[in-house]
XYZ file of N, CA and C in Angstrom:
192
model
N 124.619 104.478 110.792
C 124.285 103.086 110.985
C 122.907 102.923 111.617
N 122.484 103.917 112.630
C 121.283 103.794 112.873
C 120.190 103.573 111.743
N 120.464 104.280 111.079
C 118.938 104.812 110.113
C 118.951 103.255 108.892
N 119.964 102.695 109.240
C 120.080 101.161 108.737
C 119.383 100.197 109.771
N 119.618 100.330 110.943
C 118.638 99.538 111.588
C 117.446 99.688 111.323
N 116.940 101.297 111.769
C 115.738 101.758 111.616
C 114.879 101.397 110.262
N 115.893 101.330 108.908
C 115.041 100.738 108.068
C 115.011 99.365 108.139
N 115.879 98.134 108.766
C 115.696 97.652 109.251
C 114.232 96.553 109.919
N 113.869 97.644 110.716
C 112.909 97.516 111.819
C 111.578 97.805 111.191
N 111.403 98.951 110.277
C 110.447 98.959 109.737
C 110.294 97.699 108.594
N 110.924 97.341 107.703
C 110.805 96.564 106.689
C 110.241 95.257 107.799
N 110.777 94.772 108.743
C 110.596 93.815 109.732
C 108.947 93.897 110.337
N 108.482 94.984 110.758
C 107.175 95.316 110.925
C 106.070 95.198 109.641
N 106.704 95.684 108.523
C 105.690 95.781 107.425
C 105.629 93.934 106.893
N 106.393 93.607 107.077
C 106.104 91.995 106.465
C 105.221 91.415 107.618
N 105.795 91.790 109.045
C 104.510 90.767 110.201
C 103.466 91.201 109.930
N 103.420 92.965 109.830
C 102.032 92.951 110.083
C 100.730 93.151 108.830
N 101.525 93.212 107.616
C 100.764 93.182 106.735
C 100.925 91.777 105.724
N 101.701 91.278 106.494
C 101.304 89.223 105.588
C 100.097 89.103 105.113
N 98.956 89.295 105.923
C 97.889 88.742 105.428
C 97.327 89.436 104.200
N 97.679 91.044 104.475
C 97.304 91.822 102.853
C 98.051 91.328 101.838
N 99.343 90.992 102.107
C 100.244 90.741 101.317
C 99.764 89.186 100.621
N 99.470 88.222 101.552
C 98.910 87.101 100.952
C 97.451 87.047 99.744
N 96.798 87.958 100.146
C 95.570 87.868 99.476
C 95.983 88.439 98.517
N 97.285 89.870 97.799
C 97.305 90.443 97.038
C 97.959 89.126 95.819
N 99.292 88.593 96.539
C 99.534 87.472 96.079
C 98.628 86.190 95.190
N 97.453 86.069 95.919
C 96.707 85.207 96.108
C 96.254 85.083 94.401
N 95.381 86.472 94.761
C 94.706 87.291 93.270
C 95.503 87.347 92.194
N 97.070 87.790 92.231
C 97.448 87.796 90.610
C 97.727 86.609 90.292
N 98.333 85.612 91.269
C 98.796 84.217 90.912
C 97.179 83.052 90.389
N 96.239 83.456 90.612
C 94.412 83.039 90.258
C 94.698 83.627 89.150
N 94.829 84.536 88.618
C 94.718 85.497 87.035
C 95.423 84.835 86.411
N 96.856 84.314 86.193
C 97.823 84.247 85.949
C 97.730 83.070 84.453
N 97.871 83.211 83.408
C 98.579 84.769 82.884
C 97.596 85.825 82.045
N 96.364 85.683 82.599
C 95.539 86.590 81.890
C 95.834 88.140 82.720
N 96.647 88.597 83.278
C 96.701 89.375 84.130
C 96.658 91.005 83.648
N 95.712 91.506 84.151
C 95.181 92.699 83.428
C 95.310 94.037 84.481
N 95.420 95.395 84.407
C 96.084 96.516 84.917
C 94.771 96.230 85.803
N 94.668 96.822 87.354
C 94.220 97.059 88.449
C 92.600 95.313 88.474
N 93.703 94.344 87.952
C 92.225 93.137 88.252
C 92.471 92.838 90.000
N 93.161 93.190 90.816
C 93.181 92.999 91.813
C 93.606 94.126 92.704
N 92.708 95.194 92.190
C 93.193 96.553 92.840
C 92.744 96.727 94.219
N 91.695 95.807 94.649
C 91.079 95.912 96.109
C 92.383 95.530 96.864
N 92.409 94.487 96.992
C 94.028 93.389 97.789
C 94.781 94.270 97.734
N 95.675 95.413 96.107
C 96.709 96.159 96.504
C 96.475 97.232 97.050
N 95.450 97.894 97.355
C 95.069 99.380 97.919
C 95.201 98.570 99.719
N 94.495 97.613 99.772
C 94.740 97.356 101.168
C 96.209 96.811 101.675
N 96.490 96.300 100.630
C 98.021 96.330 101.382
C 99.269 97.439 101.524
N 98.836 98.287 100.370
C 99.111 99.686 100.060
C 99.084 100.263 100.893
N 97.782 100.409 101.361
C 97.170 101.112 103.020
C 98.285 100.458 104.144
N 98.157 99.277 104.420
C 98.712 98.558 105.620
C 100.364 99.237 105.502
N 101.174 98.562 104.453
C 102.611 99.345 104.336
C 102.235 100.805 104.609
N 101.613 101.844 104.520
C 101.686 103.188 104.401
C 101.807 103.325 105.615
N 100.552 102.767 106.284
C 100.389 102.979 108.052
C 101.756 102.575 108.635
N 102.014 101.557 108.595
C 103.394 101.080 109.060
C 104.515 101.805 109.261
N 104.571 102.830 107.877
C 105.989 103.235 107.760
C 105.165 104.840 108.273
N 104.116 105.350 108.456
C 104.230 106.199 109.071
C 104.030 106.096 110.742
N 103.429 105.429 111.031
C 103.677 104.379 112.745
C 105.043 104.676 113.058
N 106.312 104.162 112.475
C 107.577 103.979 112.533
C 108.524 105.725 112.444
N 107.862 106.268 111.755
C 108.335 108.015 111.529
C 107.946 108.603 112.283
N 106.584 108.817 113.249
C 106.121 109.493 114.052
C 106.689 108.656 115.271
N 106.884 107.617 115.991
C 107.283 107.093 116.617
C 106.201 106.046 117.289
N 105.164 105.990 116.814
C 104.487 104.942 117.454
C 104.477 103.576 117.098
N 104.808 102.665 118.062
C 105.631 101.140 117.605
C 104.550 100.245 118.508
């Protein structure tokens, strides 16, 4: 049951703290839309890509 919280807690961290990547990635395909073409907004997903990655390794090593 722990490792249910724990995912939990992370999923809870990755939405506060990467909203704003998450908004701009949003932002960009819904502007395309429906011309939407493979990596037209690859900047926005690499950075939010990045932000979730950090997060969930923050959360594995233990730094919160």
């Amino acid at each position: 049951m722990k490792e249910k919280k724990n995912t939990a807690s992370t999923l809870k961290r990755i939405l506060v703290n990467c909203a704003s990547q998450g908004k701009a990635y949003g932002s960009c395909v819904a502007a395309k839309v429906p011309d939407i073409e493979r990596d037209m907004c690859v900047k926005e997903f690499l950075a939010l890509k990045s932000c979730m990655q950090n997060m969930v390794l923050y959360s594995t090593i233990g730094l919160e």
